[in-house]
Amino acid sequence: MILQNMNPYQAGASIIAVALSLLWVISLLKRDASIIDSFWGFGFVLIALAGIISVGKPDEVAGVIAALVILWGLRLSLHLFSRWWREGAEDYRYQNMRKHHGRHFWWRSLFTVFALQGVLMWLVAVPFMAAIGERGNVDYPLLTLAALIAALLGIIIETIADSQLKRFRRTAQKGEVLRKGLWAYTRHPNYFGDTLFWWGIWGAVVSISPHLWWTAFAPALMNFLLVNISGAALLERKLRKKEGYADYQENTSRFIPKFW
């Protein structure tokens, strides 16, 4: 296979470029660019699989890291795809972009939506791509275990938070704000779980290959995106006029869970 002649970085970039090009064509046929959101998690699955194919067989810890990334990515994409399928309409963000760019949106979306997300995926994936391509040593087993547990805990938190929100939306009354479960401790438990996952992955990578400390930019980038760009900030701009949300903001931690 072609991927076997590449390193994990090249393999990851190649598989994402091909997949996103195909997805872009599908978005044109469906006139719905929000299909890209469902692909976000699955893109990391493809990067992990491409990296494994490129090196043959990664060492044990790198294999566990890749498995966690695949688990995280599949869960997230299934969750987002089911929501996209259920709603059946293009997300308002892409509708606004479509109006802004007019008749040029079809080709501009390749760069402003699909290529941009591809670059972000690849950057966030750098730590585990590096781990797959290395033969690290488990010199700090407790640190490795703690980091892997943190990553798994992040998946669990994100899954529970998404499930609680999904159930709430089925029965919520007008003006009602979710304040139960994990949502009682932070306004964005799903994004917190996501951030915890990626810092856990980075911690596991550095525990077996300390010289890869510089890849901290990847979880920091994800952290920044979730808190300030596409995650919490975007959602709070949308909800700030909702009845009862100002009180929820005042009494509940924005991101890091507060138990007191």
mmCIF file of C-alpha atoms in Angstrom:
data_model
loop_
_atom_site.group_PDB
_atom_site.id
_atom_site.type_symbol
_atom_site.label_atom_id
_atom_site.label_comp_id
_atom_site.label_asym_id
_atom_site.label_seq_id
_atom_site.Cartn_x
_atom_site.Cartn_y
_atom_site.Cartn_z
ATOM 1 C CA MET A 1 0.000 0.000 0.000
ATOM 2 C CA ILE A 2 1.034 3.583 -0.632
ATOM 3 C CA LEU A 3 0.739 4.443 3.070
ATOM 4 C CA GLN A 4 3.410 1.880 3.946
ATOM 5 C CA ASN A 5 5.960 4.009 2.101
ATOM 6 C CA MET A 6 5.192 7.056 4.246
ATOM 7 C CA ASN A 7 5.872 8.151 7.800
ATOM 8 C CA PRO A 8 2.849 8.706 10.117
ATOM 9 C CA TYR A 9 2.798 12.446 9.432
ATOM 10 C CA GLN A 10 2.670 11.959 5.669
ATOM 11 C CA ALA A 11 0.175 9.105 5.930
ATOM 12 C CA GLY A 12 -2.121 11.147 8.157
ATOM 13 C CA ALA A 13 -2.007 14.173 5.863
ATOM 14 C CA SER A 14 -2.636 12.050 2.764
ATOM 15 C CA ILE A 15 -5.635 10.159 4.130
ATOM 16 C CA ILE A 16 -7.229 13.353 5.434
ATOM 17 C CA ALA A 17 -6.687 15.188 2.126
ATOM 18 C CA VAL A 18 -8.391 12.393 0.180
ATOM 19 C CA ALA A 19 -11.251 11.963 2.663
ATOM 20 C CA LEU A 20 -12.009 15.676 2.932
ATOM 21 C CA SER A 21 -11.914 16.126 -0.844
ATOM 22 C CA LEU A 22 -14.554 13.407 -1.198
ATOM 23 C CA LEU A 23 -16.574 14.896 1.648
ATOM 24 C CA TRP A 24 -16.449 18.305 -0.028
ATOM 25 C CA VAL A 25 -17.933 16.822 -3.211
ATOM 26 C CA ILE A 26 -20.699 15.194 -1.150
ATOM 27 C CA SER A 27 -21.416 18.543 0.533
ATOM 28 C CA LEU A 28 -21.845 20.149 -2.898
ATOM 29 C CA LEU A 29 -24.269 17.451 -4.012
ATOM 30 C CA LYS A 30 -26.293 17.757 -0.792
ATOM 31 C CA ARG A 31 -25.884 21.541 -0.495
ATOM 32 C CA ASP A 32 -25.004 20.990 3.158
ATOM 33 C CA ALA A 33 -21.508 21.829 4.413
ATOM 34 C CA SER A 34 -22.347 20.848 7.999
ATOM 35 C CA ILE A 35 -21.554 17.239 7.135
ATOM 36 C CA ILE A 36 -17.967 18.232 7.968
ATOM 37 C CA ASP A 37 -18.873 18.427 11.665
ATOM 38 C CA SER A 38 -19.773 14.723 11.728
ATOM 39 C CA PHE A 39 -16.395 13.920 10.192
ATOM 40 C CA TRP A 40 -14.326 15.702 12.868
ATOM 41 C CA GLY A 41 -13.965 12.673 15.140
ATOM 42 C CA PHE A 42 -13.700 10.145 12.313
ATOM 43 C CA GLY A 43 -10.871 12.151 10.780
ATOM 44 C CA PHE A 44 -8.700 11.302 13.793
ATOM 45 C CA VAL A 45 -9.676 7.646 13.417
ATOM 46 C CA LEU A 46 -8.363 7.713 9.842
ATOM 47 C CA ILE A 47 -5.158 9.469 10.912
ATOM 48 C CA ALA A 48 -4.537 6.852 13.624
ATOM 49 C CA LEU A 49 -5.202 3.942 11.254
ATOM 50 C CA ALA A 50 -3.045 5.486 8.525
ATOM 51 C CA GLY A 51 -0.216 5.966 11.026
ATOM 52 C CA ILE A 52 -0.433 2.342 12.159
ATOM 53 C CA ILE A 53 -0.386 1.115 8.556
ATOM 54 C CA SER A 54 2.642 3.291 7.782
ATOM 55 C CA VAL A 55 4.794 1.827 10.590
ATOM 56 C CA GLY A 56 3.492 -1.743 10.573
ATOM 57 C CA LYS A 57 3.106 -2.396 14.280
ATOM 58 C CA PRO A 58 3.500 0.344 16.913
ATOM 59 C CA ASP A 59 4.804 -0.465 20.391
ATOM 60 C CA GLU A 60 2.354 -1.325 23.174
ATOM 61 C CA VAL A 61 1.768 2.126 24.662
ATOM 62 C CA ALA A 62 1.513 3.771 21.243
ATOM 63 C CA GLY A 63 -1.003 1.080 20.322
ATOM 64 C CA VAL A 64 -3.103 1.888 23.400
ATOM 65 C CA ILE A 65 -2.892 5.601 22.576
ATOM 66 C CA ALA A 66 -4.075 4.916 19.024
ATOM 67 C CA ALA A 67 -6.899 2.704 20.338
ATOM 68 C CA LEU A 68 -8.092 5.489 22.660
ATOM 69 C CA VAL A 69 -8.027 7.989 19.792
ATOM 70 C CA ILE A 70 -10.062 5.597 17.642
ATOM 71 C CA LEU A 71 -12.568 5.062 20.470
ATOM 72 C CA TRP A 72 -12.879 8.805 21.061
ATOM 73 C CA GLY A 73 -13.246 9.562 17.355
ATOM 74 C CA LEU A 74 -15.848 6.897 16.619
ATOM 75 C CA ARG A 75 -18.004 7.906 19.579
ATOM 76 C CA LEU A 76 -17.888 11.591 18.713
ATOM 77 C CA SER A 77 -18.617 11.094 15.020
ATOM 78 C CA LEU A 78 -21.529 8.746 15.702
ATOM 79 C CA HIS A 79 -22.946 11.295 18.142
ATOM 80 C CA LEU A 80 -22.561 14.214 15.729
ATOM 81 C CA PHE A 81 -23.751 12.242 12.703
ATOM 82 C CA SER A 82 -26.947 11.157 14.472
ATOM 83 C CA ARG A 83 -27.620 14.783 15.409
ATOM 84 C CA TRP A 84 -26.957 15.982 11.853
ATOM 85 C CA TRP A 85 -29.214 13.272 10.418
ATOM 86 C CA ARG A 86 -31.961 14.061 12.924
ATOM 87 C CA GLU A 87 -31.918 17.820 12.336
ATOM 88 C CA GLY A 88 -31.847 17.442 8.558
ATOM 89 C CA ALA A 89 -30.802 21.027 7.831
ATOM 90 C CA GLU A 90 -27.523 22.822 7.298
ATOM 91 C CA ASP A 91 -26.082 24.340 10.470
ATOM 92 C CA TYR A 92 -26.675 28.084 10.796
ATOM 93 C CA ARG A 93 -22.925 28.780 10.718
ATOM 94 C CA TYR A 94 -22.604 27.384 7.202
ATOM 95 C CA GLN A 95 -25.866 29.007 6.113
ATOM 96 C CA ASN A 96 -24.383 32.355 7.129
ATOM 97 C CA MET A 97 -21.153 31.567 5.277
ATOM 98 C CA ARG A 98 -23.168 30.542 2.220
ATOM 99 C CA LYS A 99 -25.009 33.887 2.275
ATOM 100 C CA HIS A 100 -21.767 35.815 2.797
ATOM 101 C CA HIS A 101 -19.865 34.185 -0.075
ATOM 102 C CA GLY A 102 -22.850 33.876 -2.397
ATOM 103 C CA ARG A 103 -22.240 31.981 -5.632
ATOM 104 C CA HIS A 104 -18.550 31.567 -4.753
ATOM 105 C CA PHE A 105 -19.253 29.516 -1.642
ATOM 106 C CA TRP A 106 -19.081 26.186 -3.493
ATOM 107 C CA TRP A 107 -15.352 26.500 -4.191
ATOM 108 C CA ARG A 108 -14.390 28.719 -1.273
ATOM 109 C CA SER A 109 -15.847 26.152 1.143
ATOM 110 C CA LEU A 110 -13.130 23.740 0.039
ATOM 111 C CA PHE A 111 -10.577 26.036 1.668
ATOM 112 C CA THR A 112 -12.487 27.922 4.380
ATOM 113 C CA VAL A 113 -14.331 24.865 5.731
ATOM 114 C CA PHE A 114 -12.843 21.555 4.624
ATOM 115 C CA ALA A 115 -9.130 22.297 4.164
ATOM 116 C CA LEU A 116 -9.085 24.426 7.322
ATOM 117 C CA GLN A 117 -10.536 21.611 9.429
ATOM 118 C CA GLY A 118 -8.122 19.175 7.814
ATOM 119 C CA VAL A 119 -5.141 21.298 8.849
ATOM 120 C CA LEU A 120 -6.503 21.623 12.387
ATOM 121 C CA MET A 121 -7.039 17.845 12.609
ATOM 122 C CA TRP A 122 -3.485 17.165 11.502
ATOM 123 C CA LEU A 123 -2.019 19.654 13.987
ATOM 124 C CA VAL A 124 -4.016 18.262 16.925
ATOM 125 C CA ALA A 125 -2.983 14.740 15.896
ATOM 126 C CA VAL A 126 0.772 15.484 15.946
ATOM 127 C CA PRO A 127 1.434 13.961 19.428
ATOM 128 C CA PHE A 128 -0.090 10.572 18.704
ATOM 129 C CA MET A 129 1.317 10.497 15.158
ATOM 130 C CA ALA A 130 4.724 11.049 16.752
ATOM 131 C CA ALA A 131 4.084 8.275 19.289
ATOM 132 C CA ILE A 132 3.061 5.810 16.579
ATOM 133 C CA GLY A 133 6.296 6.474 14.714
ATOM 134 C CA GLU A 134 8.540 6.162 17.795
ATOM 135 C CA ARG A 135 9.829 3.275 19.865
ATOM 136 C CA GLY A 136 9.507 4.841 23.282
ATOM 137 C CA ASN A 137 10.377 3.342 26.653
ATOM 138 C CA VAL A 138 7.990 3.055 29.585
ATOM 139 C CA ASP A 139 10.432 4.637 32.039
ATOM 140 C CA TYR A 140 7.649 6.299 34.037
ATOM 141 C CA PRO A 141 4.898 3.649 34.193
ATOM 142 C CA LEU A 142 2.826 5.473 36.811
ATOM 143 C CA LEU A 143 2.852 8.655 34.732
ATOM 144 C CA THR A 144 1.940 6.681 31.621
ATOM 145 C CA LEU A 145 -0.924 4.954 33.426
ATOM 146 C CA ALA A 146 -2.192 8.214 34.944
ATOM 147 C CA ALA A 147 -2.186 9.914 31.537
ATOM 148 C CA LEU A 148 -4.025 7.025 29.862
ATOM 149 C CA ILE A 149 -6.602 6.985 32.677
ATOM 150 C CA ALA A 150 -7.074 10.755 32.252
ATOM 151 C CA ALA A 151 -7.694 10.271 28.526
ATOM 152 C CA LEU A 152 -10.207 7.485 29.182
ATOM 153 C CA LEU A 153 -11.889 9.582 31.868
ATOM 154 C CA GLY A 154 -12.188 12.396 29.340
ATOM 155 C CA ILE A 155 -14.081 10.085 26.964
ATOM 156 C CA ILE A 156 -16.386 8.968 29.789
ATOM 157 C CA ILE A 157 -17.121 12.548 30.899
ATOM 158 C CA GLU A 158 -17.801 13.671 27.334
ATOM 159 C CA THR A 159 -20.078 10.684 26.689
ATOM 160 C CA ILE A 160 -22.109 11.188 29.877
ATOM 161 C CA ALA A 161 -22.424 14.943 29.267
ATOM 162 C CA ASP A 162 -23.632 14.449 25.685
ATOM 163 C CA SER A 163 -26.113 11.804 26.846
ATOM 164 C CA GLN A 164 -27.485 14.071 29.587
ATOM 165 C CA LEU A 165 -27.879 16.950 27.138
ATOM 166 C CA LYS A 166 -29.613 14.733 24.578
ATOM 167 C CA ARG A 167 -32.137 13.512 27.178
ATOM 168 C CA PHE A 168 -32.721 17.057 28.423
ATOM 169 C CA ARG A 169 -33.500 18.366 24.933
ATOM 170 C CA ARG A 170 -36.228 15.757 24.472
ATOM 171 C CA THR A 171 -38.308 17.066 27.379
ATOM 172 C CA ALA A 172 -37.048 20.608 28.029
ATOM 173 C CA GLN A 173 -39.632 23.335 28.453
ATOM 174 C CA LYS A 174 -39.188 26.772 26.884
ATOM 175 C CA GLY A 175 -36.626 28.793 28.836
ATOM 176 C CA GLU A 176 -35.439 25.783 30.841
ATOM 177 C CA VAL A 177 -31.674 25.417 31.363
ATOM 178 C CA LEU A 178 -29.910 22.121 32.053
ATOM 179 C CA ARG A 179 -28.479 22.313 35.578
ATOM 180 C CA LYS A 180 -28.401 18.636 36.553
ATOM 181 C CA GLY A 181 -25.770 15.918 36.347
ATOM 182 C CA LEU A 182 -22.368 17.058 35.125
ATOM 183 C CA TRP A 183 -23.957 20.299 33.949
ATOM 184 C CA ALA A 184 -24.338 21.373 37.579
ATOM 185 C CA TYR A 185 -20.549 21.664 37.950
ATOM 186 C CA THR A 186 -19.532 23.219 34.638
ATOM 187 C CA ARG A 187 -21.441 24.841 31.795
ATOM 188 C CA HIS A 188 -19.510 22.790 29.258
ATOM 189 C CA PRO A 189 -18.720 19.322 30.681
ATOM 190 C CA ASN A 190 -18.551 17.785 27.210
ATOM 191 C CA TYR A 191 -15.870 20.236 26.105
ATOM 192 C CA PHE A 192 -14.025 19.784 29.397
ATOM 193 C CA GLY A 193 -14.004 16.012 28.814
ATOM 194 C CA ASP A 194 -12.685 16.580 25.301
ATOM 195 C CA THR A 195 -9.870 18.773 26.597
ATOM 196 C CA LEU A 196 -9.000 16.275 29.338
ATOM 197 C CA PHE A 197 -8.794 13.544 26.707
ATOM 198 C CA TRP A 198 -6.271 15.385 24.543
ATOM 199 C CA TRP A 199 -4.073 16.456 27.463
ATOM 200 C CA GLY A 200 -4.144 12.833 28.635
ATOM 201 C CA ILE A 201 -3.019 11.650 25.205
ATOM 202 C CA TRP A 202 -0.192 14.184 25.216
ATOM 203 C CA GLY A 203 0.842 13.140 28.738
ATOM 204 C CA ALA A 204 1.014 9.493 27.684
ATOM 205 C CA VAL A 205 3.110 10.394 24.634
ATOM 206 C CA VAL A 206 5.587 12.458 26.678
ATOM 207 C CA SER A 207 5.818 9.767 29.369
ATOM 208 C CA ILE A 208 7.319 7.335 26.837
ATOM 209 C CA SER A 209 9.167 9.902 24.702
ATOM 210 C CA PRO A 210 10.042 12.972 26.841
ATOM 211 C CA HIS A 211 11.713 14.736 23.913
ATOM 212 C CA LEU A 212 8.248 15.136 22.372
ATOM 213 C CA TRP A 213 7.309 17.719 25.027
ATOM 214 C CA TRP A 214 7.098 20.328 22.276
ATOM 215 C CA THR A 215 3.920 18.682 20.950
ATOM 216 C CA ALA A 216 2.063 20.373 23.838
ATOM 217 C CA PHE A 217 0.963 22.923 21.241
ATOM 218 C CA ALA A 218 -1.551 20.319 19.991
ATOM 219 C CA PRO A 219 -3.724 19.910 23.119
ATOM 220 C CA ALA A 220 -3.240 23.626 23.790
ATOM 221 C CA LEU A 221 -4.652 24.333 20.323
ATOM 222 C CA MET A 222 -7.646 22.077 20.967
ATOM 223 C CA ASN A 223 -8.110 23.744 24.358
ATOM 224 C CA PHE A 224 -8.077 27.180 22.724
ATOM 225 C CA LEU A 225 -10.528 26.179 19.990
ATOM 226 C CA LEU A 226 -13.001 24.629 22.430
ATOM 227 C CA VAL A 227 -12.908 27.503 24.915
ATOM 228 C CA ASN A 228 -12.551 30.531 22.648
ATOM 229 C CA ILE A 229 -13.590 29.708 19.071
ATOM 230 C CA SER A 230 -15.858 26.838 18.067
ATOM 231 C CA GLY A 231 -16.973 25.387 21.376
ATOM 232 C CA ALA A 232 -17.915 27.184 24.573
ATOM 233 C CA ALA A 233 -17.598 30.726 23.195
ATOM 234 C CA LEU A 234 -19.779 30.024 20.147
ATOM 235 C CA LEU A 235 -22.444 28.277 22.211
ATOM 236 C CA GLU A 236 -22.575 30.993 24.860
ATOM 237 C CA ARG A 237 -23.012 33.711 22.241
ATOM 238 C CA LYS A 238 -25.988 31.731 20.982
ATOM 239 C CA LEU A 239 -27.497 31.160 24.448
ATOM 240 C CA ARG A 240 -26.772 34.465 26.187
ATOM 241 C CA LYS A 241 -30.280 35.824 25.505
ATOM 242 C CA LYS A 242 -32.004 32.638 26.635
ATOM 243 C CA GLU A 243 -34.173 33.048 29.706
ATOM 244 C CA GLY A 244 -32.407 31.788 32.830
ATOM 245 C CA TYR A 245 -29.002 31.412 31.178
ATOM 246 C CA ALA A 246 -27.517 34.535 32.773
ATOM 247 C CA ASP A 247 -28.266 33.085 36.211
ATOM 248 C CA TYR A 248 -26.717 29.776 35.154
ATOM 249 C CA GLN A 249 -23.593 31.611 33.984
ATOM 250 C CA GLU A 250 -23.326 33.479 37.270
ATOM 251 C CA ASN A 251 -23.614 30.375 39.452
ATOM 252 C CA THR A 252 -21.806 27.706 37.422
ATOM 253 C CA SER A 253 -18.148 27.431 36.412
ATOM 254 C CA ARG A 254 -17.603 28.113 32.732
ATOM 255 C CA PHE A 255 -15.205 25.268 31.959
ATOM 256 C CA ILE A 256 -13.306 23.565 34.793
ATOM 257 C CA PRO A 257 -15.787 21.724 37.076
ATOM 258 C CA LYS A 258 -16.380 23.417 40.415
ATOM 259 C CA PHE A 259 -17.665 21.141 43.190
ATOM 260 C CA TRP A 260 -17.990 23.694 45.988
#
